Short mmCIF file of C-alpha atoms in Angstrom, two decimals:
data_model
loop_
_atom_site.label_atom_id
_atom_site.label_comp_id
_atom_site.label_asym_id
_atom_site.label_seq_id
_atom_site.Cartn_x
_atom_site.Cartn_y
_atom_site.Cartn_z
CA MET M 1 -7.05 -33.59 -28.24
CA ILE M 2 -9.75 -31.33 -28.82
CA ASN M 3 -11.35 -32.29 -33.06
CA PHE M 4 -10.16 -28.67 -34.83
CA LYS M 5 -13.86 -29.94 -36.71
CA HIS M 6 -15.72 -30.02 -34.34
CA LEU M 7 -14.39 -26.55 -32.98
CA HIS M 8 -14.53 -24.96 -36.71
CA TYR M 9 -17.56 -25.70 -37.05
CA PHE M 10 -18.93 -24.22 -33.37
CA TRP M 11 -16.75 -21.13 -35.43
CA MET M 12 -18.50 -20.06 -38.33
CA VAL M 13 -21.84 -21.12 -35.73
CA ALA M 14 -20.58 -18.23 -33.89
CA LYS M 15 -19.77 -16.32 -36.46
CA GLN M 16 -22.78 -17.05 -38.49
CA GLY M 17 -25.00 -16.37 -36.31
CA SER M 18 -27.32 -19.52 -37.35
CA ILE M 19 -26.10 -23.49 -37.32
CA THR M 20 -28.96 -22.93 -40.34
CA LYS M 21 -26.42 -20.21 -41.80
CA ALA M 22 -23.26 -22.09 -41.21
CA SER M 23 -24.75 -24.64 -42.86
CA GLU M 24 -25.74 -22.66 -46.07
CA HIS M 25 -21.35 -21.30 -45.47
CA LEU M 26 -20.25 -24.93 -44.71
CA HIS M 27 -23.13 -26.67 -47.65
CA ILE M 28 -22.98 -29.49 -44.97
CA THR M 29 -26.77 -30.45 -43.90
CA PRO M 30 -28.25 -28.03 -40.20
CA GLN M 31 -27.80 -31.70 -38.37
CA THR M 32 -24.34 -33.00 -38.84
CA ILE M 33 -23.25 -29.11 -37.79
CA SER M 34 -25.48 -29.70 -34.84
CA GLY M 35 -23.99 -33.67 -33.89
CA GLN M 36 -20.61 -32.65 -33.86
CA ILE M 37 -21.13 -28.83 -31.77
CA SER M 38 -22.67 -31.93 -29.63
CA LEU M 39 -18.57 -33.76 -30.31
CA LEU M 40 -17.58 -30.61 -28.76
CA GLU M 41 -19.30 -29.73 -25.81
CA GLU M 42 -19.14 -33.12 -24.28
CA GLN M 43 -15.61 -33.24 -25.19
CA LEU M 44 -15.44 -30.13 -23.22
CA GLY M 45 -17.74 -31.04 -20.43
CA LYS M 46 -19.36 -28.06 -20.72
CA ASP M 47 -22.31 -25.84 -22.78
CA LEU M 48 -21.62 -23.52 -25.19
CA PHE M 49 -24.73 -22.42 -26.72
CA ASN M 50 -28.54 -21.61 -25.47
CA LYS M 51 -31.62 -21.57 -27.27
CA VAL M 52 -32.91 -17.85 -26.91
CA GLY M 53 -36.55 -18.45 -28.55
CA ARG M 54 -35.44 -19.65 -32.41
CA ASN M 55 -31.89 -18.73 -31.59
CA LEU M 56 -28.20 -19.06 -30.34
CA ALA M 57 -26.70 -17.28 -26.97
CA LEU M 58 -23.41 -17.96 -26.36
CA THR M 59 -22.73 -19.53 -22.61
CA ASP M 60 -19.87 -17.60 -20.95
CA THR M 61 -18.04 -20.77 -21.85
CA GLY M 62 -19.06 -20.50 -25.14
CA HIS M 63 -17.30 -16.59 -25.59
CA MET M 64 -14.38 -18.02 -23.95
CA VAL M 65 -13.85 -20.84 -26.44
CA LEU M 66 -14.30 -18.77 -29.36
CA SER M 67 -11.62 -15.99 -28.29
CA TYR M 68 -9.28 -19.60 -28.45
CA ALA M 69 -10.09 -20.50 -31.80
CA ASP M 70 -10.44 -16.91 -33.42
CA GLU M 71 -6.40 -17.17 -33.15
CA ILE M 72 -6.80 -20.88 -33.86
CA PHE M 73 -8.12 -20.00 -37.01
CA SER M 74 -6.48 -16.58 -37.75
CA LEU M 75 -3.24 -18.28 -37.87
CA GLY M 76 -4.35 -20.98 -40.01
CA SER M 77 -5.33 -18.78 -42.61
CA GLU M 78 -1.46 -16.57 -41.53
CA LEU M 79 0.27 -20.14 -42.41
CA GLU M 80 -1.83 -20.60 -45.73
CA GLN M 81 -0.51 -16.99 -46.62
CA SER M 82 2.60 -17.25 -45.42
CA VAL M 83 3.10 -20.94 -47.59
CA ARG M 84 1.54 -19.32 -50.61
CA ILE M 85 3.78 -15.98 -51.14
CA ALA M 86 6.99 -18.15 -49.82
CA SER M 87 5.94 -20.60 -53.22
CA THR M 88 5.86 -17.99 -55.46
CA ASP M 89 7.88 -15.15 -54.16
CA ARG M 90 11.46 -15.07 -52.97
CA THR M 91 10.37 -11.73 -50.42
CA GLN M 92 10.96 -12.88 -47.01
CA LEU M 93 8.22 -12.16 -44.00
CA LEU M 94 9.61 -10.46 -41.02
CA ARG M 95 7.05 -9.96 -38.93
CA VAL M 96 8.69 -7.00 -35.86
CA GLY M 97 7.93 -5.42 -32.50
CA ILE M 98 8.16 -2.32 -31.97
CA ALA M 99 8.23 -1.35 -28.57
CA ASP M 100 6.15 1.85 -28.68
CA SER M 101 9.05 2.71 -25.13
CA ILE M 102 11.42 2.41 -28.40
CA PRO M 103 12.76 5.79 -30.32
CA LYS M 104 10.92 5.20 -33.67
CA SER M 105 14.22 7.21 -35.22
CA ILE M 106 16.03 4.78 -33.51
CA ALA M 107 13.58 1.70 -34.81
CA TYR M 108 14.98 2.54 -38.39
CA ARG M 109 18.34 2.33 -37.38
CA LEU M 110 18.24 -0.90 -35.94
CA LEU M 111 16.27 -3.14 -38.79
CA ALA M 112 17.43 -0.52 -41.88
CA PRO M 113 20.14 -3.21 -42.37
CA ALA M 114 17.25 -5.74 -43.07
CA MET M 115 16.89 -3.86 -46.21
CA ALA M 116 20.87 -4.17 -47.73
CA LEU M 117 20.23 -8.21 -47.75
CA ASP M 118 19.67 -9.97 -51.36
CA VAL M 119 16.62 -11.14 -50.48
CA PRO M 120 14.23 -8.65 -50.40
CA ILE M 121 12.90 -7.93 -47.31
CA ARG M 122 9.37 -7.30 -46.54
CA PHE M 123 8.24 -5.09 -42.77
CA VAL M 124 5.33 -6.11 -40.46
CA CYS M 125 5.73 -4.33 -37.79
CA LYS M 126 3.58 -3.86 -35.43
CA GLU M 127 3.72 -1.17 -31.78
CA ASN M 128 2.47 -2.35 -28.44
CA SER M 129 4.01 -3.04 -25.27
CA LEU M 130 5.91 -5.15 -24.56
CA GLU M 131 3.70 -7.48 -22.69
CA SER M 132 1.40 -7.79 -25.03
CA LEU M 133 4.02 -8.19 -27.85
CA LEU M 134 5.65 -10.88 -26.05
CA GLY M 135 2.22 -11.97 -26.31
CA GLU M 136 1.82 -12.50 -29.43
CA LEU M 137 6.51 -13.47 -29.84
CA ALA M 138 5.23 -17.04 -27.60
CA LEU M 139 2.75 -17.59 -30.02
CA HIS M 140 4.52 -17.06 -33.18
CA LYS M 141 2.95 -13.71 -34.27
CA LEU M 142 6.85 -12.20 -33.91
CA ASP M 143 9.77 -13.03 -35.52
CA LEU M 144 11.29 -10.36 -32.86
CA ILE M 145 11.08 -7.61 -30.54
CA ILE M 146 12.27 -4.41 -30.46
CA ALA M 147 12.76 -3.55 -26.91
CA ASP M 148 14.71 -0.84 -24.21
CA GLY M 149 14.72 -3.12 -21.70
CA PRO M 150 15.10 -8.00 -21.77
CA ILE M 151 11.79 -9.87 -21.02
CA PRO M 152 10.39 -8.73 -17.10
CA PRO M 153 10.69 -11.82 -15.18
CA HIS M 154 8.22 -12.38 -13.72
CA LEU M 155 5.82 -12.33 -16.95
CA GLY M 156 7.22 -16.25 -17.78
CA VAL M 157 6.89 -15.99 -21.72
CA ARG M 158 10.04 -17.79 -22.27
CA GLY M 159 12.50 -15.88 -25.36
CA PHE M 160 15.67 -14.85 -25.53
CA ASN M 161 17.65 -11.21 -25.07
CA HIS M 162 19.46 -10.19 -27.42
CA PHE M 163 22.08 -7.11 -26.25
CA LEU M 164 22.36 -4.64 -29.19
CA GLY M 165 24.11 -1.55 -27.35
CA GLU M 166 23.43 0.85 -25.25
CA CYS M 167 24.03 4.96 -25.00
CA GLY M 168 24.20 7.99 -23.22
CA THR M 169 21.42 10.78 -23.04
CA SER M 170 21.48 14.29 -24.95
CA PHE M 171 19.24 16.96 -23.56
CA MET M 172 17.58 18.66 -26.51
CA ALA M 173 15.49 22.43 -26.76
CA ALA M 174 14.17 24.67 -29.01
CA PRO M 175 15.13 27.92 -30.17
CA ASN M 176 13.54 30.06 -27.61
CA LEU M 177 15.16 27.60 -24.39
CA VAL M 178 17.94 26.52 -25.99
CA GLU M 179 19.67 29.75 -25.06
CA GLN M 180 18.52 29.51 -20.77
CA GLY M 181 19.20 25.40 -20.99
CA LYS M 182 23.13 26.04 -22.40
CA ALA M 183 23.78 28.40 -19.98
CA ASP M 184 25.41 25.99 -16.36
CA PHE M 185 23.63 23.15 -17.98
CA PRO M 186 23.18 21.04 -16.54
CA ARG M 187 21.43 23.60 -13.39
CA SER M 188 21.10 25.20 -16.27
CA LEU M 189 17.47 22.86 -15.99
CA ILE M 190 15.95 24.20 -12.48
CA GLY M 191 12.29 25.73 -13.01
CA LEU M 192 12.54 25.41 -17.11
CA PRO M 193 9.52 23.30 -18.93
CA PHE M 194 10.58 19.34 -18.92
CA LEU M 195 9.15 16.51 -20.96
CA ILE M 196 9.50 12.85 -20.28
CA PRO M 197 8.82 9.72 -21.76
CA SER M 198 6.02 8.31 -19.18
CA ASP M 199 6.77 5.06 -17.07
CA GLN M 200 5.65 2.50 -19.87
CA SER M 201 9.79 3.34 -20.76
CA LEU M 202 12.72 2.01 -18.64
CA ILE M 203 13.98 5.97 -18.88
CA GLN M 204 11.79 7.77 -17.80
CA ILE M 205 13.07 5.84 -13.25
CA GLN M 206 17.10 7.24 -14.74
CA LEU M 207 15.93 10.61 -15.76
CA LEU M 208 14.23 11.05 -12.19
CA GLN M 209 16.87 9.31 -10.21
CA TRP M 210 18.84 11.79 -12.25
CA LEU M 211 18.02 15.01 -11.75
CA GLU M 212 16.91 13.91 -7.87
CA LYS M 213 21.54 13.82 -7.64
CA HIS M 214 21.81 17.25 -8.67
CA HIS M 215 19.39 18.30 -7.36
CA ILE M 216 17.09 20.32 -10.36
CA HIS M 217 13.72 19.98 -10.04
CA PRO M 218 12.42 21.24 -13.84
CA LYS M 219 8.36 21.74 -14.41
CA ILE M 220 6.92 18.75 -15.96
CA MET M 221 4.73 19.96 -18.18
CA GLY M 222 4.04 16.00 -19.50
CA GLU M 223 4.33 12.49 -20.21
CA PHE M 224 4.63 10.47 -23.61
CA ASP M 225 4.25 6.90 -24.12
CA ASP M 226 4.90 8.27 -27.70
CA ARG M 227 7.86 9.69 -27.82
CA ALA M 228 7.52 10.91 -31.51
CA LEU M 229 4.68 13.48 -30.05
CA MET M 230 7.00 14.70 -27.58
CA LYS M 231 9.53 15.66 -30.00
CA THR M 232 6.90 17.35 -31.61
CA PHE M 233 5.48 19.36 -28.28
CA GLY M 234 8.99 19.76 -27.93
CA GLN M 235 10.04 21.27 -31.10
CA ALA M 236 7.19 24.00 -30.28
CA GLY M 237 8.98 24.86 -27.50
CA THR M 238 7.00 23.25 -24.72
CA GLY M 239 9.89 22.15 -23.01
CA VAL M 240 12.92 20.30 -22.71
CA PHE M 241 12.59 16.76 -24.03
CA ILE M 242 15.57 13.35 -24.31
CA VAL M 243 16.37 11.03 -26.64
CA PRO M 244 19.30 8.82 -27.06
CA SER M 245 22.59 10.05 -27.95
CA ALA M 246 22.72 7.74 -30.86
CA ILE M 247 20.52 10.46 -33.22
CA ALA M 248 20.67 13.29 -31.26
CA SER M 249 22.14 14.92 -34.41
CA GLU M 250 19.61 13.35 -36.95
CA VAL M 251 16.57 14.11 -34.56
CA ALA M 252 18.41 17.93 -34.70
CA THR M 253 18.25 18.70 -38.28
CA GLN M 254 14.10 17.30 -38.11
CA PHE M 255 12.80 18.84 -36.06
CA GLN M 256 14.65 22.41 -35.92
CA VAL M 257 15.48 21.71 -32.02
CA GLU M 258 19.82 21.72 -30.45
CA VAL M 259 20.91 19.62 -27.98
CA ILE M 260 22.09 21.67 -24.85
CA GLY M 261 23.57 18.91 -22.14
CA SER M 262 23.91 15.78 -23.08
CA THR M 263 25.35 13.04 -20.10
CA GLU M 264 26.51 9.24 -20.12
CA GLU M 265 25.01 8.58 -16.59
CA ILE M 266 21.49 8.48 -18.21
CA ARG M 267 21.67 5.00 -20.68
CA GLU M 268 19.58 3.26 -22.74
CA GLN M 269 19.82 -0.12 -23.66
CA PHE M 270 18.61 -1.86 -26.15
CA PHE M 271 17.41 -5.13 -26.96
CA ALA M 272 16.24 -7.84 -30.29
CA ILE M 273 13.95 -10.28 -28.52
CA ALA M 274 13.82 -13.49 -30.39
CA THR M 275 12.66 -16.61 -29.85
CA GLU M 276 15.63 -18.88 -30.70
CA GLN M 277 18.84 -18.34 -28.42
CA ARG M 278 21.24 -18.46 -31.33
CA LEU M 279 20.50 -16.24 -34.36
CA SER M 280 20.23 -18.01 -37.71
CA ASN M 281 17.15 -16.24 -39.72
CA PRO M 282 19.77 -14.08 -41.92
CA ALA M 283 17.84 -10.65 -41.49
CA ILE M 284 18.17 -10.42 -37.41
CA VAL M 285 21.40 -11.42 -38.12
CA ALA M 286 22.45 -7.91 -40.72
CA ILE M 287 20.03 -6.06 -37.99
CA THR M 288 21.70 -7.30 -34.33
CA ASP M 289 25.62 -7.31 -36.41
CA ALA M 290 24.65 -3.78 -37.64
CA ALA M 291 23.75 -2.50 -34.22
CA LYS M 292 27.23 -3.19 -32.38
CA GLY M 293 28.34 0.14 -35.12
CA TRP M 294 26.50 3.06 -33.53
CA LEU M 295 26.07 1.19 -30.47
CA LYS M 296 27.68 0.77 -27.52
CA HIS M 297 28.64 -2.29 -26.05
CA ASN M 298 29.93 -2.01 -23.02
#
């Protein structure tokens, strides 16, 4: 087991740039710090610093150890802050990762029930790729991930998939495309400008297969990681775009667009991914229970 006091001395020297500055910051003699770092290097079997003139420079191993030390002491600081908040405040911290393929409106509707609990909730929401978020879940930096699919088997991340539900897909368009789009849906999509989610979203392959099945070849104007940005382009009349049918009416109101058609053949699924097989956190239970009320569980 690594001696974390030795690791902390190394971390401070790396951050301060020299043993002298680190000793002033820690109020410990330079000789003590130097000796502790030597013990850490001996335990690891690798040098962590090289002398460059009067200065110290991290070795390749030193850079790697520093990256781990950053994670360790960041978590320590977060732990201290969480304990301090918990001792003085009833507010419950809920750290949620939102896969960047999840529409913002869906994310809000899924998380909103937690706000109605008697215990006040403070959200910390992070948006990133599912792979990145799963890494943070594994390090216990997140309590929950909202995603459009289960944990990919090839990642080997330990966690549990909780199916929230699914819905069909609606095709939306700005007024300049509505009349043509509604004429003979879905054949009316042929030749129309189209905006699609990027391959970061699991829905893209379903959409492309559906278009191919119906022999529809729209003019794809753009692919978007951020589906909120895709809606903004759609609002401007740049092209037809898709949304989960569960939020079609609110998207129509918010972006001044209309539904030109829908299908149940393209299914958007939603999952809550957590480290617990049986959910016990009241906020997470509220989120999963409420989802059953407005998402289908076929």
